[in-house]
């Protein structure tokens, strides 16, 4: 599977939706940024240790979906650069995973991973074992967040049913059709519910991860992390003319 297929939900989007014409044109719904309230409240830090961030990886994981949030959490530090989060990777096995040619050896498997406070779901192939693991650990997490078409995997768990969600702009129609119990929101960089949230395509995962930093440590720490990455938080581009 190539990068385009991984981004767009393993073939869930038709070839017509992937055409250059689709990318270059801006329809009415692309020109309006939907305004939806974010329902995330401040999160309580664990009594012992740091918030644990489990980044789920598997076949066809998109690199920026994984690395963007990873760096957002890693760049959140104290004044003397002490880490404020403990990120780690988890997969079905400890076999190295090709993340667009970058070979990543998972820290943990589903059987031995420490209970995370936050789960990050990048775009990847929707394996039954991964779906089951997310469903299982979500009962004791503060936030489960998807990035890009990781929203398809998250949707398969049922955790988004009855809630708002977003995904990569090229997967809007496929997502809306496949998951009628979820209200697809077109436009915002991320859509936040109390315990489960979703980011748009690729770099949008950075913004949602920074929002999670803010929920634990406040706006100043999130701003410091963004500044360390030289990342400017802004609205999602609504067409190719906006970039």
XYZ file of N, CA and C in Angstrom, residues 13-182:
510
model
N -11.675 5.693 -0.253
C -12.070 6.845 -1.056
C -11.902 6.508 -2.526
N -12.840 6.905 -3.345
C -12.809 6.559 -4.755
C -11.714 7.309 -5.481
N -11.338 6.771 -6.635
C -10.305 7.417 -7.434
C -10.713 8.825 -7.832
N -11.995 9.026 -8.067
C -12.455 10.364 -8.452
C -12.166 11.375 -7.369
N -12.309 10.960 -6.123
C -12.086 11.895 -5.017
C -10.625 12.225 -4.841
N -9.750 11.436 -5.464
C -8.317 11.665 -5.330
C -7.735 12.441 -6.499
N -8.557 12.824 -7.433
C -8.047 13.464 -8.631
C -7.471 14.827 -8.330
N -6.573 15.261 -9.190
C -5.983 16.587 -9.016
C -7.033 17.671 -9.081
N -8.079 17.427 -9.859
C -9.152 18.409 -9.938
C -9.831 18.614 -8.602
N -10.017 17.535 -7.846
C -10.631 17.654 -6.531
C -9.769 18.508 -5.621
N -8.449 18.292 -5.670
C -7.543 19.032 -4.809
C -7.471 20.499 -5.183
N -7.634 20.796 -6.450
C -7.425 22.172 -6.894
C -8.677 23.032 -6.798
N -9.854 22.392 -6.714
C -11.086 23.173 -6.710
C -11.597 23.369 -5.293
N -12.281 24.458 -5.065
C -12.847 24.742 -3.749
C -14.350 24.904 -3.875
N -15.088 23.923 -3.374
C -16.539 23.990 -3.394
C -17.037 24.831 -2.245
N -18.360 25.022 -2.162
C -18.935 25.859 -1.109
C -18.566 25.403 0.288
N -18.576 24.069 0.537
C -18.293 23.604 1.889
C -16.816 23.741 2.229
N -15.945 23.854 1.216
C -14.526 24.059 1.486
C -14.243 25.513 1.838
N -15.116 26.419 1.431
C -14.855 27.842 1.648
C -15.366 28.330 2.993
N -16.056 27.442 3.726
C -16.602 27.821 5.020
C -16.010 26.921 6.094
N -15.374 27.513 7.092
C -14.833 26.736 8.201
C -15.942 26.520 9.222
N -16.269 25.252 9.469
C -17.322 24.954 10.436
C -16.890 25.384 11.830
N -17.816 25.918 12.576
C -17.530 26.354 13.944
C -18.203 25.392 14.910
N -17.390 24.620 15.604
C -17.935 23.668 16.568
C -17.248 23.862 17.908
N -18.003 23.810 18.989
C -17.378 23.986 20.295
C -16.493 22.799 20.636
N -15.365 23.083 21.273
C -14.519 22.016 21.779
C -14.875 21.786 23.239
N -15.121 20.522 23.575
C -15.681 20.191 24.877
C -14.642 19.669 25.865
N -13.381 19.680 25.498
C -12.362 19.185 26.407
C -12.163 20.116 27.596
N -12.152 19.537 28.785
C -11.914 20.299 30.008
C -10.482 20.055 30.473
N -9.969 20.890 31.380
C -8.627 20.636 31.921
C -8.515 19.219 32.466
N -7.365 18.607 32.242
C -7.133 17.234 32.676
C -6.284 17.216 33.940
N -6.550 16.254 34.803
C -5.816 16.124 36.061
C -4.556 15.305 35.841
N -3.433 15.830 36.296
C -2.171 15.101 36.173
C -2.205 13.863 37.062
N -1.532 12.789 36.631
C -1.507 11.585 37.467
C -0.826 11.852 38.807
N -1.253 11.129 39.826
C -0.686 11.317 41.158
C 0.772 10.886 41.210
N 1.124 9.922 40.377
C 2.512 9.441 40.318
C 2.969 9.420 38.864
N 4.163 9.954 38.610
C 4.723 9.905 37.273
C 4.115 10.929 36.330
N 4.468 10.784 35.074
C 4.035 11.700 34.030
C 2.872 11.107 33.241
N 2.103 11.946 32.563
C 1.079 11.400 31.666
C 1.733 10.527 30.592
N 1.218 9.320 30.434
C 1.779 8.376 29.465
C 1.022 8.498 28.138
N 1.787 8.621 27.056
C 1.217 8.814 25.715
C 1.532 7.585 24.873
N 0.544 6.775 24.567
C 0.746 5.599 23.723
C 0.432 5.947 22.280
N 1.426 5.835 21.422
C 1.238 6.107 19.992
C 1.112 4.758 19.280
N -0.067 4.497 18.765
C -0.349 3.230 18.093
C 0.251 3.230 16.694
N 1.030 2.178 16.384
C 1.582 2.066 15.039
C 1.284 0.680 14.481
N 1.305 0.586 13.165
C 1.032 -0.666 12.487
C 1.309 -0.496 11.009
N 0.922 -1.464 10.194
C 1.181 -1.372 8.754
C 0.596 -0.091 8.160
N 1.387 0.548 7.300
C 0.969 1.733 6.549
C 0.782 2.980 7.416
N 1.418 3.020 8.575
C 1.359 4.231 9.393
C 1.981 5.399 8.634
N 1.299 6.552 8.665
C 1.806 7.767 8.004
C 2.718 8.501 8.981
N 3.921 8.828 8.525
C 4.977 9.309 9.408
C 4.603 10.578 10.172
N 4.123 11.598 9.478
C 3.855 12.869 10.162
C 2.719 12.730 11.176
N 1.799 11.810 10.923
C 0.706 11.575 11.870
C 1.238 11.064 13.202
N 2.324 10.302 13.137
C 2.960 9.774 14.338
C 3.930 10.781 14.933
N 4.803 11.328 14.095
C 5.909 12.153 14.577
C 5.435 13.526 15.032
N 4.412 14.090 14.360
C 3.922 15.409 14.749
C 3.459 15.456 16.195
N 2.512 14.596 16.594
C 2.115 14.566 17.997
C 3.263 14.184 18.929
N 4.094 13.243 18.505
C 5.240 12.821 19.332
C 6.101 14.026 19.702
N 6.417 14.851 18.728
C 7.248 16.026 18.988
C 6.515 17.082 19.800
N 5.206 17.183 19.617
C 4.426 18.132 20.417
C 4.537 17.795 21.900
N 4.437 16.524 22.228
C 4.555 16.104 23.623
C 6.007 16.182 24.101
N 6.955 15.819 23.242
C 8.365 15.857 23.639
C 8.858 17.273 23.885
N 8.304 18.243 23.200
C 8.739 19.627 23.344
C 8.073 20.338 24.509
N 7.196 19.662 25.205
C 6.596 20.217 26.422
C 7.508 19.830 27.593
N 8.234 20.804 28.117
C 9.211 20.543 29.171
C 9.140 21.625 30.240
N 9.847 21.374 31.338
C 10.019 22.396 32.364
C 11.080 23.382 31.890
N 11.338 24.400 32.702
C 12.335 25.421 32.344
C 13.727 24.815 32.170
N 14.009 23.718 32.888
C 15.335 23.084 32.748
C 15.275 21.878 31.804
N 14.242 21.852 30.947
C 14.087 20.854 29.888
C 13.810 19.445 30.412
N 13.207 19.351 31.576
C 12.737 18.058 32.068
C 11.417 17.722 31.382
N 11.297 16.491 30.919
C 10.102 16.079 30.174
C 8.845 16.166 31.029
N 7.738 16.511 30.388
C 6.447 16.578 31.064
C 5.505 15.443 30.641
N 5.920 14.667 29.640
C 5.136 13.529 29.176
C 6.060 12.340 28.942
N 5.471 11.154 28.939
C 6.222 9.940 28.634
C 5.588 9.255 27.421
N 6.060 9.579 26.206
C 5.505 8.933 25.021
C 6.185 7.598 24.721
N 5.436 6.663 24.174
C 5.996 5.395 23.734
C 5.121 4.843 22.616
N 5.678 3.938 21.843
C 4.948 3.327 20.741
C 4.442 1.948 21.153
N 3.322 1.551 20.562
C 2.730 0.244 20.842
C 2.191 -0.332 19.540
N 2.338 -1.643 19.396
C 1.861 -2.338 18.199
C 1.491 -3.765 18.573
N 0.996 -4.502 17.611
C 0.565 -5.878 17.870
C 1.731 -6.768 18.270
N 2.913 -6.516 17.686
C 4.113 -7.279 18.023
C 5.285 -6.323 18.164
N 6.432 -6.846 18.571
C 7.642 -6.028 18.682
C 8.449 -6.013 17.382
N 7.897 -6.582 16.324
C 8.582 -6.535 15.037
C 8.643 -5.095 14.534
N 9.778 -4.663 13.977
C 9.878 -3.295 13.451
C 8.775 -3.007 12.438
N 8.244 -1.792 12.512
C 7.173 -1.348 11.633
C 7.736 -0.323 10.662
N 7.456 -0.486 9.379
C 7.876 0.501 8.395
C 6.893 1.662 8.391
N 7.392 2.816 8.807
C 6.581 4.032 8.811
C 7.074 4.882 7.648
N 6.501 4.604 6.478
C 6.924 5.255 5.231
C 8.426 5.116 5.024
N 8.951 3.925 5.309
C 10.369 3.652 5.097
C 11.240 3.871 6.312
N 10.705 4.508 7.366
C 11.415 4.644 8.628
C 11.062 3.429 9.481
N 12.055 2.633 9.835
C 11.773 1.419 10.589
C 11.727 1.737 12.069
N 10.561 1.519 12.664
C 10.330 1.844 14.066
C 10.065 0.547 14.830
N 10.864 0.292 15.865
C 10.636 -0.868 16.720
C 9.727 -0.456 17.873
N 8.558 -1.028 17.990
C 7.639 -0.631 19.066
C 8.245 -0.862 20.449
N 7.901 0.019 21.372
C 8.349 -0.158 22.750
C 7.590 -1.296 23.428
N 6.311 -1.447 23.084
C 5.455 -2.418 23.768
C 4.525 -3.099 22.769
N 3.993 -4.237 23.206
C 2.903 -4.883 22.488
C 1.600 -4.618 23.246
N 0.489 -5.038 22.661
C -0.805 -4.854 23.314
C -0.889 -5.624 24.638
N -0.081 -6.681 24.762
C -0.137 -7.508 25.968
C 0.621 -6.909 27.147
N 1.692 -6.131 26.883
C 2.517 -5.664 28.012
C 2.617 -4.147 28.136
N 1.843 -3.403 27.351
C 1.937 -1.944 27.379
C 1.368 -1.394 28.683
N 2.047 -0.429 29.306
C 1.459 0.222 30.479
C 0.185 0.967 30.086
N -0.781 1.007 30.988
C -2.016 1.723 30.717
C -1.706 3.190 30.403
N -2.065 3.657 29.210
C -1.782 5.051 28.855
C -2.841 6.010 29.380
N -2.433 7.259 29.514
C -3.390 8.328 29.796
C -3.963 8.886 28.487
N -3.136 8.851 27.432
C -3.537 9.358 26.112
C -3.156 8.322 25.062
N -4.051 8.072 24.128
C -3.766 7.208 22.977
C -3.811 8.059 21.718
N -2.762 7.966 20.895
C -2.692 8.661 19.613
C -2.809 7.626 18.504
N -3.750 7.849 17.585
C -3.987 6.903 16.490
C -3.675 7.579 15.155
N -2.471 7.390 14.615
C -2.169 7.921 13.283
C -2.917 7.136 12.205
N -2.931 7.660 10.992
C -3.455 6.914 9.852
C -2.653 5.631 9.695
N -3.336 4.519 9.525
C -2.694 3.217 9.367
C -3.745 2.220 8.929
N -3.316 0.990 8.658
C -4.265 -0.051 8.303
C -5.107 -0.420 9.529
N -6.392 -0.626 9.319
C -7.304 -0.900 10.427
C -7.290 -2.380 10.789
N -6.331 -2.786 11.609
C -6.236 -4.181 12.018
C -7.222 -4.483 13.148
N -7.884 -5.626 13.109
C -8.817 -5.985 14.192
C -8.168 -5.928 15.572
N -6.909 -6.372 15.684
C -6.235 -6.365 16.984
C -6.040 -4.944 17.491
N -5.740 -4.016 16.600
C -5.551 -2.617 16.991
C -6.870 -2.001 17.440
N -7.931 -2.295 16.710
C -9.256 -1.778 17.069
C -9.665 -2.297 18.442
N -9.453 -3.592 18.673
C -9.811 -4.186 19.965
C -8.996 -3.574 21.102
N -7.710 -3.339 20.864
C -6.860 -2.767 21.923
C -7.323 -1.366 22.288
N -7.591 -0.527 21.285
C -8.065 0.838 21.568
C -9.364 0.792 22.357
N -10.265 -0.077 21.954
C -11.541 -0.201 22.648
C -11.316 -0.606 24.114
N -10.377 -1.511 24.332
C -10.105 -2.016 25.683
C -9.483 -0.950 26.576
N -8.419 -0.281 26.095
C -7.701 0.660 26.973
C -8.458 1.966 27.162
N -9.396 2.269 26.270
C -10.089 3.557 26.338
C -10.882 3.730 27.632
N -11.237 2.624 28.270
C -12.028 2.703 29.504
C -11.281 3.427 30.616
N -9.949 3.487 30.502
C -9.156 4.083 31.580
C -8.212 5.174 31.062
N -8.520 5.772 29.920
C -7.702 6.850 29.382
C -8.361 8.204 29.619
N -7.556 9.254 29.578
C -8.091 10.613 29.628
C -8.547 11.060 28.249
N -7.764 10.713 27.224
C -8.063 11.133 25.852
C -7.648 10.033 24.873
N -8.508 9.731 23.927
C -8.137 8.954 22.748
C -8.260 9.901 21.566
N -7.184 10.067 20.804
C -7.194 11.021 19.695
C -6.702 10.368 18.413
N -7.394 10.674 17.317
C -6.972 10.191 16.007
C -6.372 11.333 15.211
N -5.555 10.971 14.253
C -4.956 11.936 13.332
C -5.242 11.458 11.912
N -5.692 12.380 11.069
C -5.922 12.072 9.663
C -6.950 10.940 9.544
N -6.684 9.937 8.698
C -7.644 8.842 8.556
C -7.483 7.788 9.640
N -6.701 8.093 10.665
C -6.775 7.300 11.885
C -8.178 7.362 12.461
N -8.959 8.358 12.022
C -10.359 8.473 12.454
C -11.168 7.252 12.048
N -10.803 6.593 10.941
C -11.523 5.393 10.529
C -11.320 4.274 11.547
N -10.084 4.106 12.009
C -9.813 3.091 13.018
C -10.555 3.426 14.312
N -10.488 4.694 14.707
C -11.177 5.121 15.924
C -12.688 4.901 15.789
N -13.233 5.202 14.627
C -14.672 5.014 14.411
C -15.071 3.547 14.547
N -14.183 2.645 14.132
C -14.491 1.214 14.215
C -14.655 0.745 15.655
N -14.111 1.470 16.623
C -14.239 1.087 18.026
C -15.613 1.427 18.591
N -16.354 2.307 17.914
C -17.636 2.775 18.417
C -17.527 3.950 19.360
N -16.307 4.379 19.687
C -16.118 5.460 20.659
C -16.594 6.813 20.149
N -16.715 6.957 18.821
C -17.160 8.226 18.244
C -18.661 8.271 17.980
N -19.342 7.179 18.188
C -20.780 7.149 17.889
C -21.513 8.232 18.676
N -22.317 9.005 17.960
C -23.087 10.075 18.576
C -22.301 11.349 18.821
N -21.044 11.372 18.392
C -20.185 12.521 18.641
C -19.778 13.196 17.333
N -19.132 14.362 17.456
C -18.554 15.049 16.304
C -17.154 14.500 16.033
N -16.745 14.527 14.770
C -15.404 14.069 14.409
C -15.003 14.684 13.081
N -13.703 14.645 12.814
C -13.197 15.069 11.513
C -12.125 14.094 11.057
N -11.641 14.288 9.841
C -10.627 13.423 9.266
C -9.940 14.180 8.128
N -9.104 13.506 7.365
C -8.453 14.139 6.212
C -9.515 14.634 5.229
N -9.306 15.808 4.651
C -10.347 16.396 3.802
C -10.713 15.523 2.608
N -9.785 14.719 2.104
C -10.108 13.855 0.974
C -10.916 12.629 1.389
N -11.081 12.421 2.682
C -11.839 11.260 3.166
C -13.187 11.653 3.757
N -13.552 12.932 3.682
C -14.818 13.387 4.255
C -16.007 12.526 3.815
N -16.200 12.425 2.515
C -17.397 11.760 1.994
C -17.427 10.286 2.383
N -16.274 9.617 2.272
C -16.218 8.198 2.614
C -16.506 7.978 4.087
N -15.963 8.835 4.924
C -16.172 8.704 6.366
C -17.645 8.925 6.722
N -18.221 9.967 6.148
C -19.614 10.303 6.437
C -20.547 9.172 6.005
N -20.241 8.574 4.866
C -21.077 7.485 4.361
C -20.926 6.226 5.200
N -19.700 5.937 5.604
C -19.438 4.683 6.314
C -19.885 4.722 7.774
N -19.890 5.917 8.372
C -20.202 6.020 9.804
C -21.334 7.017 10.045
N -22.559 6.639 9.712
C -23.694 7.567 9.842
C -24.008 7.950 11.291
N -23.509 7.190 12.262
C -23.762 7.518 13.667
C -22.851 8.650 14.169
N -21.871 9.035 13.356
C -20.915 10.084 13.731
C -21.203 11.327 12.907
